[in-house]
Amino acid sequence: MSKLTLKRNALSCTDPLYAAHALGHDYGVEKLAKDLFQQPGVMYNKLNPDNDSNHLYLRDAIHLTALADDDRIVSAWCHSRGGVFIKLPEAVNCDEELSDQLLLISEQMGIALAEIRDSRADGVITPDEFERIGRELTNTVREVLSLKAVVSSQVRELHAEQILSRNLVHTTKVSDPLIGSETLTKERIA
């Protein structure tokens, strides 16, 4: 690749440098250079994964991500480190979002399992099929982790009366035949 061309090749979405390359292509290298107060040639070089003269530094990647409002670089970086990038929900205030997220997990799991089934139909999983399976399983993990964010937004502190009431309910269960009435009474008082 020459210094001033930014060709769109088959890009690896697991390599942050190639993700930056794609971001530059989609957003516009000239516009990025102008918005980041850099010379276009320098920006082309920084976004070219095969160029060794100018480097894309962390500060640059942060600015590119914020400016383009594009998470490809951080997502690729997370993937290259064995993780996934999860965008947290902005505000979750009701059980409907929780239900929707549970349905999304079920739907995505179905897609992933269908991909596995289809890939195994001939008795052999090819590297391309494995890549598709991996992509769907990663999407499934992403949805499960999003569920954690939805649930965490519903965490609330209990008042002292609510804590006492909960403790009383939990200690007065008589489902265990080994607990005598004397023990049950002591637990209620405590």
Short mmCIF file of C-alpha atoms in Angstrom, two decimals:
data_model
loop_
_atom_site.label_atom_id
_atom_site.label_comp_id
_atom_site.label_asym_id
_atom_site.label_seq_id
_atom_site.Cartn_x
_atom_site.Cartn_y
_atom_site.Cartn_z
CA MET A 1 0.00 0.00 0.00
CA SER A 2 1.34 3.40 -0.84
CA LYS A 3 1.48 6.21 1.69
CA LEU A 4 -1.50 8.14 0.36
CA THR A 5 -3.88 5.33 -0.46
CA LEU A 6 -6.14 3.62 1.94
CA LYS A 7 -7.41 0.58 0.12
CA ARG A 8 -10.17 -1.45 1.63
CA ASN A 9 -8.85 -4.98 1.85
CA ALA A 10 -10.41 -7.95 3.54
CA LEU A 11 -10.13 -6.63 7.06
CA SER A 12 -9.69 -8.62 10.22
CA CYS A 13 -12.17 -7.44 12.82
CA THR A 14 -9.93 -8.94 15.51
CA ASP A 15 -6.90 -6.76 14.82
CA PRO A 16 -7.12 -3.20 16.22
CA LEU A 17 -4.83 -1.82 13.50
CA TYR A 18 -7.05 -3.18 10.75
CA ALA A 19 -10.12 -1.93 12.62
CA ALA A 20 -8.54 1.56 12.67
CA HIS A 21 -7.82 1.18 8.95
CA ALA A 22 -11.50 0.38 8.28
CA LEU A 23 -12.66 3.21 10.53
CA GLY A 24 -10.44 5.62 8.60
CA HIS A 25 -11.82 4.40 5.29
CA ASP A 26 -15.43 4.71 6.42
CA TYR A 27 -15.12 8.04 8.23
CA GLY A 28 -12.75 9.62 5.73
CA VAL A 29 -9.03 9.99 6.32
CA GLU A 30 -8.94 13.61 5.13
CA LYS A 31 -11.75 14.53 7.51
CA LEU A 32 -10.08 12.68 10.40
CA ALA A 33 -6.79 14.46 9.71
CA LYS A 34 -8.51 17.84 9.68
CA ASP A 35 -10.54 17.11 12.84
CA LEU A 36 -7.43 15.86 14.67
CA PHE A 37 -5.17 18.69 13.43
CA GLN A 38 -2.79 16.37 11.58
CA GLN A 39 -1.43 16.31 8.07
CA PRO A 40 -3.43 13.97 5.79
CA GLY A 41 -0.27 12.06 4.80
CA VAL A 42 0.57 11.39 8.44
CA MET A 43 -2.98 10.22 9.10
CA TYR A 44 -2.87 7.90 6.08
CA ASN A 45 0.38 6.42 7.41
CA LYS A 46 -0.99 6.00 10.95
CA LEU A 47 -4.05 4.17 9.63
CA ASN A 48 -2.03 1.94 7.32
CA PRO A 49 -1.30 -1.28 9.24
CA ASP A 50 1.64 -2.02 6.92
CA ASN A 51 3.37 1.33 7.49
CA ASP A 52 6.32 1.55 9.87
CA SER A 53 7.08 5.28 9.69
CA ASN A 54 4.10 6.63 11.64
CA HIS A 55 2.40 4.76 14.45
CA LEU A 56 -1.14 4.84 15.74
CA TYR A 57 -0.75 5.51 19.43
CA LEU A 58 -3.31 4.81 22.13
CA ARG A 59 -4.12 8.52 22.37
CA ASP A 60 -4.82 8.54 18.62
CA ALA A 61 -7.06 5.47 18.88
CA ILE A 62 -9.03 7.07 21.72
CA HIS A 63 -9.51 10.27 19.73
CA LEU A 64 -10.52 8.35 16.59
CA THR A 65 -13.04 6.27 18.52
CA ALA A 66 -14.60 9.32 20.17
CA LEU A 67 -14.57 11.49 17.05
CA ALA A 68 -16.13 8.87 14.79
CA ASP A 69 -18.35 7.50 17.58
CA ASP A 70 -17.20 4.08 16.40
CA ASP A 71 -16.25 1.20 18.69
CA ARG A 72 -14.48 -1.02 16.13
CA ILE A 73 -10.97 -0.36 17.45
CA VAL A 74 -11.81 -1.08 21.09
CA SER A 75 -13.95 -4.07 20.08
CA ALA A 76 -11.08 -5.54 18.02
CA TRP A 77 -8.65 -4.86 20.86
CA CYS A 78 -10.90 -6.64 23.35
CA HIS A 79 -11.25 -9.58 20.97
CA SER A 80 -7.49 -9.80 20.43
CA ARG A 81 -7.07 -9.98 24.22
CA GLY A 82 -9.61 -12.79 24.52
CA GLY A 83 -12.57 -10.66 25.56
CA VAL A 84 -15.52 -8.83 24.14
CA PHE A 85 -16.55 -5.20 24.22
CA ILE A 86 -19.98 -4.64 25.72
CA LYS A 87 -21.71 -1.31 25.36
CA LEU A 88 -23.69 -0.79 28.55
CA PRO A 89 -27.33 0.24 28.29
CA GLU A 90 -27.86 3.94 28.87
CA ALA A 91 -30.68 3.66 31.38
CA VAL A 92 -32.76 0.67 32.33
CA ASN A 93 -35.65 1.37 34.61
CA CYS A 94 -38.17 -1.39 34.14
CA ASP A 95 -38.63 -5.11 33.94
CA GLU A 96 -39.48 -4.87 30.23
CA GLU A 97 -35.81 -4.28 29.34
CA LEU A 98 -34.89 -7.32 31.43
CA SER A 99 -37.45 -9.45 29.61
CA ASP A 100 -36.29 -8.14 26.24
CA GLN A 101 -32.68 -8.95 27.07
CA LEU A 102 -33.59 -12.48 28.12
CA LEU A 103 -35.40 -12.94 24.81
CA LEU A 104 -32.37 -11.60 22.91
CA ILE A 105 -30.13 -14.12 24.68
CA SER A 106 -32.48 -16.96 23.74
CA GLU A 107 -32.67 -15.78 20.14
CA GLN A 108 -28.90 -15.40 19.82
CA MET A 109 -28.27 -18.79 21.44
CA GLY A 110 -30.63 -20.31 18.88
CA ILE A 111 -28.68 -18.69 16.06
CA ALA A 112 -25.37 -19.97 17.47
CA LEU A 113 -26.68 -23.51 17.96
CA ALA A 114 -28.19 -23.54 14.46
CA GLU A 115 -24.79 -22.52 13.08
CA ILE A 116 -23.15 -25.43 14.92
CA ARG A 117 -25.82 -27.87 13.70
CA ASP A 118 -25.55 -26.70 10.10
CA SER A 119 -21.75 -26.88 10.22
CA ARG A 120 -21.79 -30.42 11.56
CA ALA A 121 -24.34 -31.64 9.00
CA ASP A 122 -21.66 -33.19 6.75
CA GLY A 123 -19.65 -34.49 9.70
CA VAL A 124 -16.81 -31.97 9.28
CA ILE A 125 -16.45 -28.43 10.58
CA THR A 126 -14.33 -26.38 8.20
CA PRO A 127 -12.22 -23.40 9.30
CA ASP A 128 -14.75 -21.01 7.70
CA GLU A 129 -17.60 -22.72 9.52
CA PHE A 130 -15.66 -22.56 12.77
CA GLU A 131 -15.14 -18.82 12.26
CA ARG A 132 -18.91 -18.34 11.77
CA ILE A 133 -19.61 -20.46 14.88
CA GLY A 134 -17.10 -18.40 16.88
CA ARG A 135 -18.69 -15.16 15.72
CA GLU A 136 -22.16 -16.33 16.79
CA LEU A 137 -20.92 -17.64 20.13
CA THR A 138 -19.16 -14.32 20.76
CA ASN A 139 -22.43 -12.53 19.98
CA THR A 140 -24.15 -14.83 22.48
CA VAL A 141 -21.59 -13.99 25.18
CA ARG A 142 -22.08 -10.31 24.38
CA GLU A 143 -25.84 -10.64 24.98
CA VAL A 144 -25.30 -12.53 28.25
CA LEU A 145 -22.94 -9.81 29.48
CA SER A 146 -25.48 -7.20 28.46
CA LEU A 147 -27.94 -9.01 30.73
CA LYS A 148 -25.54 -8.41 33.61
CA ALA A 149 -25.61 -4.69 32.83
CA VAL A 150 -29.42 -4.67 32.67
CA VAL A 151 -29.68 -6.49 36.00
CA SER A 152 -27.08 -4.22 37.62
CA SER A 153 -29.12 -1.16 36.69
CA GLN A 154 -31.96 -2.56 38.80
CA VAL A 155 -29.94 -2.99 41.99
CA ARG A 156 -31.30 -0.89 44.84
CA GLU A 157 -30.34 -0.49 48.50
CA LEU A 158 -32.79 -1.88 51.04
CA HIS A 159 -33.93 0.14 54.03
CA ALA A 160 -33.41 -1.33 57.52
CA GLU A 161 -37.09 -2.35 57.79
CA GLN A 162 -36.92 -4.21 54.49
CA ILE A 163 -33.75 -6.04 55.55
CA LEU A 164 -35.37 -7.07 58.85
CA SER A 165 -38.51 -8.20 57.03
CA ARG A 166 -36.47 -10.24 54.53
CA ASN A 167 -34.45 -11.89 57.31
CA LEU A 168 -37.64 -12.76 59.16
CA VAL A 169 -39.16 -14.37 56.05
CA HIS A 170 -35.99 -16.35 55.32
CA THR A 171 -35.63 -17.68 58.90
CA THR A 172 -39.27 -18.65 59.43
CA LYS A 173 -39.45 -21.20 56.62
CA VAL A 174 -40.53 -24.52 58.14
CA SER A 175 -39.52 -26.73 55.21
CA ASP A 176 -36.76 -28.48 57.21
CA PRO A 177 -38.29 -31.10 59.55
CA LEU A 178 -35.11 -31.09 61.68
CA ILE A 179 -35.74 -27.53 62.89
CA GLY A 180 -37.67 -27.66 66.13
CA SER A 181 -40.11 -25.01 67.33
CA GLU A 182 -37.58 -23.82 69.93
CA THR A 183 -34.94 -23.11 67.21
CA LEU A 184 -37.51 -21.43 64.99
CA THR A 185 -38.58 -19.12 67.81
CA LYS A 186 -34.97 -18.15 68.60
CA GLU A 187 -34.32 -17.34 64.93
CA ARG A 188 -37.46 -15.20 64.76
CA ILE A 189 -36.37 -13.21 67.80
CA ALA A 190 -32.83 -12.71 66.47
#
